[in-house]
mmCIF file of C-alpha atoms in Angstrom:
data_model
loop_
_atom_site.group_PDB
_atom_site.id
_atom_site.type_symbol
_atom_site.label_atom_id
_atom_site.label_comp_id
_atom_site.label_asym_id
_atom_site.label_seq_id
_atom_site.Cartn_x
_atom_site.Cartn_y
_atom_site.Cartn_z
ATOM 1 C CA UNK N 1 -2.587 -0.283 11.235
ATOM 2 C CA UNK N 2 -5.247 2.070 12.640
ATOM 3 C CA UNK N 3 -6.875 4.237 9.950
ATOM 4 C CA UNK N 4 -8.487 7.549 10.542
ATOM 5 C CA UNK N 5 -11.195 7.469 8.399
ATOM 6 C CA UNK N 6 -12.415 9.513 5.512
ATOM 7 C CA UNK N 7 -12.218 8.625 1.651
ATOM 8 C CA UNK N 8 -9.281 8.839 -0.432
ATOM 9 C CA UNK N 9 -9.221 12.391 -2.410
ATOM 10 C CA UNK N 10 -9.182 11.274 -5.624
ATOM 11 C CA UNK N 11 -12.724 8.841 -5.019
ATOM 12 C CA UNK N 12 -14.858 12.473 -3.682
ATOM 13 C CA UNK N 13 -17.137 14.387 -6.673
ATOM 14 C CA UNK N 14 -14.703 17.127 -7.442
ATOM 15 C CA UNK N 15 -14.456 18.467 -11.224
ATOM 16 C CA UNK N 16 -10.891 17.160 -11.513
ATOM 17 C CA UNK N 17 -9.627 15.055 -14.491
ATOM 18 C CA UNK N 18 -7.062 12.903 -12.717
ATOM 19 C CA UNK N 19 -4.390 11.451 -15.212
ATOM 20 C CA UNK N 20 -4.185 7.195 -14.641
ATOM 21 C CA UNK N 21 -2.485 5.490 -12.069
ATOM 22 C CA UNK N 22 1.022 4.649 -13.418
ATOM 23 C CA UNK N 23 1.400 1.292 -12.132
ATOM 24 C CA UNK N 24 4.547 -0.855 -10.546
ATOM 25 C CA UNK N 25 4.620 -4.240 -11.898
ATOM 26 C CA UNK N 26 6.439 -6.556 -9.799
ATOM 27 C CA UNK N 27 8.345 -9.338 -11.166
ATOM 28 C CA UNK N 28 6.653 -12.538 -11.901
ATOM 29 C CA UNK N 29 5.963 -14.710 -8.901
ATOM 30 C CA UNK N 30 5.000 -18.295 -9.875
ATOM 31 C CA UNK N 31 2.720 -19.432 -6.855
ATOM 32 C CA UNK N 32 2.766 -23.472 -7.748
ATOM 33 C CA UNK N 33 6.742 -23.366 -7.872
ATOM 34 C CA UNK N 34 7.123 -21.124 -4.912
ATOM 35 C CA UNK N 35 4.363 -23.846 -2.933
ATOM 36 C CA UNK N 36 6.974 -26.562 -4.224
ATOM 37 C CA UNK N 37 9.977 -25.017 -3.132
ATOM 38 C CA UNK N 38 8.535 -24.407 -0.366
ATOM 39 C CA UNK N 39 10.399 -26.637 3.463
ATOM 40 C CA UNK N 40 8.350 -28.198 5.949
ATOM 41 C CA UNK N 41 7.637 -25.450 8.171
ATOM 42 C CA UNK N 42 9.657 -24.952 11.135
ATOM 43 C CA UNK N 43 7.307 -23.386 13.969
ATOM 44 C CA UNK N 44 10.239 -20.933 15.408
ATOM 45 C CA UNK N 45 9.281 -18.999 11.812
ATOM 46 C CA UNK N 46 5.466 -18.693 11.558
ATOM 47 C CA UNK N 47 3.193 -19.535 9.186
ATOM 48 C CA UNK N 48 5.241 -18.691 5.387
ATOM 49 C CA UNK N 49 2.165 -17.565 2.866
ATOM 50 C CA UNK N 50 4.294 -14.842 0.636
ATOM 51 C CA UNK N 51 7.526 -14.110 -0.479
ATOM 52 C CA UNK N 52 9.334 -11.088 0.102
ATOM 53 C CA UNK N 53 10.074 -8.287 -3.320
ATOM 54 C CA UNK N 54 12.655 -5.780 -2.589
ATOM 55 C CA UNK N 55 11.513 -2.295 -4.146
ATOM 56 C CA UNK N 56 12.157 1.440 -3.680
ATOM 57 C CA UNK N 57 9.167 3.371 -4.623
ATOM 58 C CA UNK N 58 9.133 6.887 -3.483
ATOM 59 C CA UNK N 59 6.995 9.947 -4.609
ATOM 60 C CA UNK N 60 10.078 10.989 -6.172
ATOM 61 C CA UNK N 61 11.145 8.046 -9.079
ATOM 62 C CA UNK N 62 7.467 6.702 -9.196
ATOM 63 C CA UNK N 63 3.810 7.321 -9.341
ATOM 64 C CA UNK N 64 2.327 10.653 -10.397
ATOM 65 C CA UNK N 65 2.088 13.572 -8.983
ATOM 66 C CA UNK N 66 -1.075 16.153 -9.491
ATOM 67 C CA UNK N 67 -1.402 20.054 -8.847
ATOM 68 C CA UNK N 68 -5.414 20.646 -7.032
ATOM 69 C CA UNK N 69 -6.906 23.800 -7.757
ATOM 70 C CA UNK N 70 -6.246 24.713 -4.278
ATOM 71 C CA UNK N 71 -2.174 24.494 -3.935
ATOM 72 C CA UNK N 72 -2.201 20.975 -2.470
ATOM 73 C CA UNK N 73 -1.068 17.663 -4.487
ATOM 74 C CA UNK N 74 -1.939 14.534 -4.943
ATOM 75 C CA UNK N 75 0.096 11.323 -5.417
ATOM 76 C CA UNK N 76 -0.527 8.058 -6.573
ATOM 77 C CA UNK N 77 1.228 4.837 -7.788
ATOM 78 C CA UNK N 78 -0.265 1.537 -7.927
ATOM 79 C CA UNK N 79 1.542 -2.198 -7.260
ATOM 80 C CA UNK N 80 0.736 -4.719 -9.406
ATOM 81 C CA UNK N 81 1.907 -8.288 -8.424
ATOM 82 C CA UNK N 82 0.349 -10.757 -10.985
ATOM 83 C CA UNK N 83 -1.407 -13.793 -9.436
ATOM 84 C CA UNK N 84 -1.485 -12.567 -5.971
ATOM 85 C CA UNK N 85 -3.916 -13.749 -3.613
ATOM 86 C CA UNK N 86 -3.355 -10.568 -1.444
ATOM 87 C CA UNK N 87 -0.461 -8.066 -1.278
ATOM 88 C CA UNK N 88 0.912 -6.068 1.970
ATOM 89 C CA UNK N 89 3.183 -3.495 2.094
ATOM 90 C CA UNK N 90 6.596 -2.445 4.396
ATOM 91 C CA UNK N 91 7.792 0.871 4.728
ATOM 92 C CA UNK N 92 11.179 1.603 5.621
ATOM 93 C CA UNK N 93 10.556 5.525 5.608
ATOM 94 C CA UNK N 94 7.278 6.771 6.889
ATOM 95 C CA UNK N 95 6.184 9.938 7.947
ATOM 96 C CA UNK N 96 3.154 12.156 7.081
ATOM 97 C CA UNK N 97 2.501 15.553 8.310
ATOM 98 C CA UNK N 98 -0.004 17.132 10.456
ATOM 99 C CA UNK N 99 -2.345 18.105 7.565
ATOM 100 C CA UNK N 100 -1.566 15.370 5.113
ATOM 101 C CA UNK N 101 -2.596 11.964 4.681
ATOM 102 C CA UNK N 102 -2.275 8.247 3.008
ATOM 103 C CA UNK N 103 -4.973 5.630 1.601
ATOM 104 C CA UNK N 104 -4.123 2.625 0.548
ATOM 105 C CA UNK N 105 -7.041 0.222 -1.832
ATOM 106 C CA UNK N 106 -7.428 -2.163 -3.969
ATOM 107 C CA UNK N 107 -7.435 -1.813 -8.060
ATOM 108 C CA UNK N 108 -11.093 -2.221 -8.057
ATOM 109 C CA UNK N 109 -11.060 0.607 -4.896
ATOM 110 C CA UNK N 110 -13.847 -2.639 -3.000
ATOM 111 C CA UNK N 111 -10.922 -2.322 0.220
ATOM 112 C CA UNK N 112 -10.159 0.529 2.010
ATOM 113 C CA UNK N 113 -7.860 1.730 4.198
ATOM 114 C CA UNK N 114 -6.583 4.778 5.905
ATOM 115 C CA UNK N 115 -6.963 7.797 6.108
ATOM 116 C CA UNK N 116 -3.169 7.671 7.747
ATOM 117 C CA UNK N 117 -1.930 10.048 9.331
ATOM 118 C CA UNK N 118 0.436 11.858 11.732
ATOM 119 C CA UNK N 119 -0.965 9.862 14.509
ATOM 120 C CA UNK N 120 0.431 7.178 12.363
ATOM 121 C CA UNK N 121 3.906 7.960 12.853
ATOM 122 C CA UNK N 122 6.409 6.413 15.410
ATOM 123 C CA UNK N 123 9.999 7.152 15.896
ATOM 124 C CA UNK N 124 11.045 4.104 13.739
ATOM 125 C CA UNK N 125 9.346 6.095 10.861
ATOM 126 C CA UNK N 126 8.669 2.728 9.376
ATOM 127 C CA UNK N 127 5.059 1.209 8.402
ATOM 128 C CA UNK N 128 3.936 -2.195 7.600
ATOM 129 C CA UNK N 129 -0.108 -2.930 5.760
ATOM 130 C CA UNK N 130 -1.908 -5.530 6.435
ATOM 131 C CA UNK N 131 -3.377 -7.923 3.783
ATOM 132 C CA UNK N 132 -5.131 -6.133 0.820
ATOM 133 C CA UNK N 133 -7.291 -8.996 -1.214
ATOM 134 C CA UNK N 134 -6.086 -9.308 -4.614
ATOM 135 C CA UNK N 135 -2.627 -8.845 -6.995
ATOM 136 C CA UNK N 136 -3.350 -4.919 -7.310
ATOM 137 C CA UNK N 137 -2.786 -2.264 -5.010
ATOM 138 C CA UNK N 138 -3.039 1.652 -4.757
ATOM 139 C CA UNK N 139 -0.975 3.935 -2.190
ATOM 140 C CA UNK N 140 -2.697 7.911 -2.437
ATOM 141 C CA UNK N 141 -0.759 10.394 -0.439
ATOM 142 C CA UNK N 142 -2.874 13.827 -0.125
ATOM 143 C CA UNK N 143 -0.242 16.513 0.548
ATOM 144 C CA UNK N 144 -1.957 19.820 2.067
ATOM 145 C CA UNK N 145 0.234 22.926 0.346
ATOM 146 C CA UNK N 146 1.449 23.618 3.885
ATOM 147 C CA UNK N 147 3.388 20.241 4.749
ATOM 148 C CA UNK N 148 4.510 20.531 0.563
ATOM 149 C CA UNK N 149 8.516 18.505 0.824
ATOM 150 C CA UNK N 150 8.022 17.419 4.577
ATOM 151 C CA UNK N 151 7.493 14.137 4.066
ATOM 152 C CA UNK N 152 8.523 11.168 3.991
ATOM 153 C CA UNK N 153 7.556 8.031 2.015
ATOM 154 C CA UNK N 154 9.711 4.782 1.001
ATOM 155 C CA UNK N 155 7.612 1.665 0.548
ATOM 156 C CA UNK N 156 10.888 -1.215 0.837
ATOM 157 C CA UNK N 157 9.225 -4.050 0.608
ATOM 158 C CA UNK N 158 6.097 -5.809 -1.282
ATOM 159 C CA UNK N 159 5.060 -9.327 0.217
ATOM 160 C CA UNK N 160 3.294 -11.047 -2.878
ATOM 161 C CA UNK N 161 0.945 -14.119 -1.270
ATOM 162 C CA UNK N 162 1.156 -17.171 -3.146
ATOM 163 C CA UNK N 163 -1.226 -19.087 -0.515
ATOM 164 C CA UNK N 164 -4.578 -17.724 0.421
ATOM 165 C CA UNK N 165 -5.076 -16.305 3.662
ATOM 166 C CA UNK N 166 -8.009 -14.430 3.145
ATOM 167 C CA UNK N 167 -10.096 -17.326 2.306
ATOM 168 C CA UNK N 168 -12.213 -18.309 5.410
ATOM 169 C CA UNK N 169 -12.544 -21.631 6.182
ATOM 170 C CA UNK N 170 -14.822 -23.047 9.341
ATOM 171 C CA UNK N 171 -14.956 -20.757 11.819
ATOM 172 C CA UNK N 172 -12.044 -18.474 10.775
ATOM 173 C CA UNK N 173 -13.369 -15.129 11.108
ATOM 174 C CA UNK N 174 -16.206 -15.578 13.006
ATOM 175 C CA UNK N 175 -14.736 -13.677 16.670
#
């Protein structure tokens, strides 16, 4: 997905004491089993390196929520899949408005991404990540006071990876 740029509210100098992250913790993957149970592959299905967790996380039954100074919120929940290589994300519902947006980073905030947006959107109103490095992930949604109940966030699905593909090997990486 194509990010906008900028830094996620909660990482900029302001004099705000932001309560923790609750944090989503998946249920146990066990990457050794799941590389055992695992069929030859079959090429008509791709390359398999995660297995698919069912969730409904919405700024409504998860994550926190945070009054700014200014009328605007802030919310925040992280996803915690133990033993992950990486983590992505599908969203069934998607949509930010015009003066809002969404970052999602790592739990050590080293990867990036976003700032998503409106431009973001697409009739579907769904959204899939790519790969974030690592078993620990944070979605931030800034909501400017003026979009405040307009939008629309349901992350469905989070794809745990029980093989590596981050990991360059020979000249993966290198166009």
């Amino acid at each position: 997905q194509i990010g906008h740029g900028g830094r996620p509210y909660s990482f900029k100098k302001y004099n705000l004491q932001l309560t923790a992250v609750p944090t989503e913790l998946m249920p146990y993957q066990d990457n050794a089993q799941l590389l055992a149970k695992e069929e030859p592959n079959d090429k008509t299905e791709g390359y398999i390196f995660g297995t698919s967790i069912s969730v409904k996380i919405t700024p409504d039954n998860s994550g926190i929520w945070e009054e700014l100074p200014n009328g605007d919120r802030l919310w925040r929940v992280a996803v915690k899949s133990i033993g992950a290589y990486s983590l992505n994300l599908v969203f069934d519902k998607f949509y930010i408005p015009s003066s809002s947006s969404m970052f999602i980073y790592t739990g050590d905030k080293e990867y990036v991404t976003g700032s998503f947006t409106n431009e973001n959107n697409n009739k579907e109103r769904t959204f899939a990540t790519a790969l974030y490095p690592g078993d620990e992930i944070v979605i931030e949604y800034y909501e400017a006071a003026t979009d405040r109940d307009s939008t629309e966030i349901e992350l469905s699905t989070v794809v745990h990876a029980y093989k590596n593909m981050l990991q360059k090997r020979g000249t993966y990486g290198s166009s």
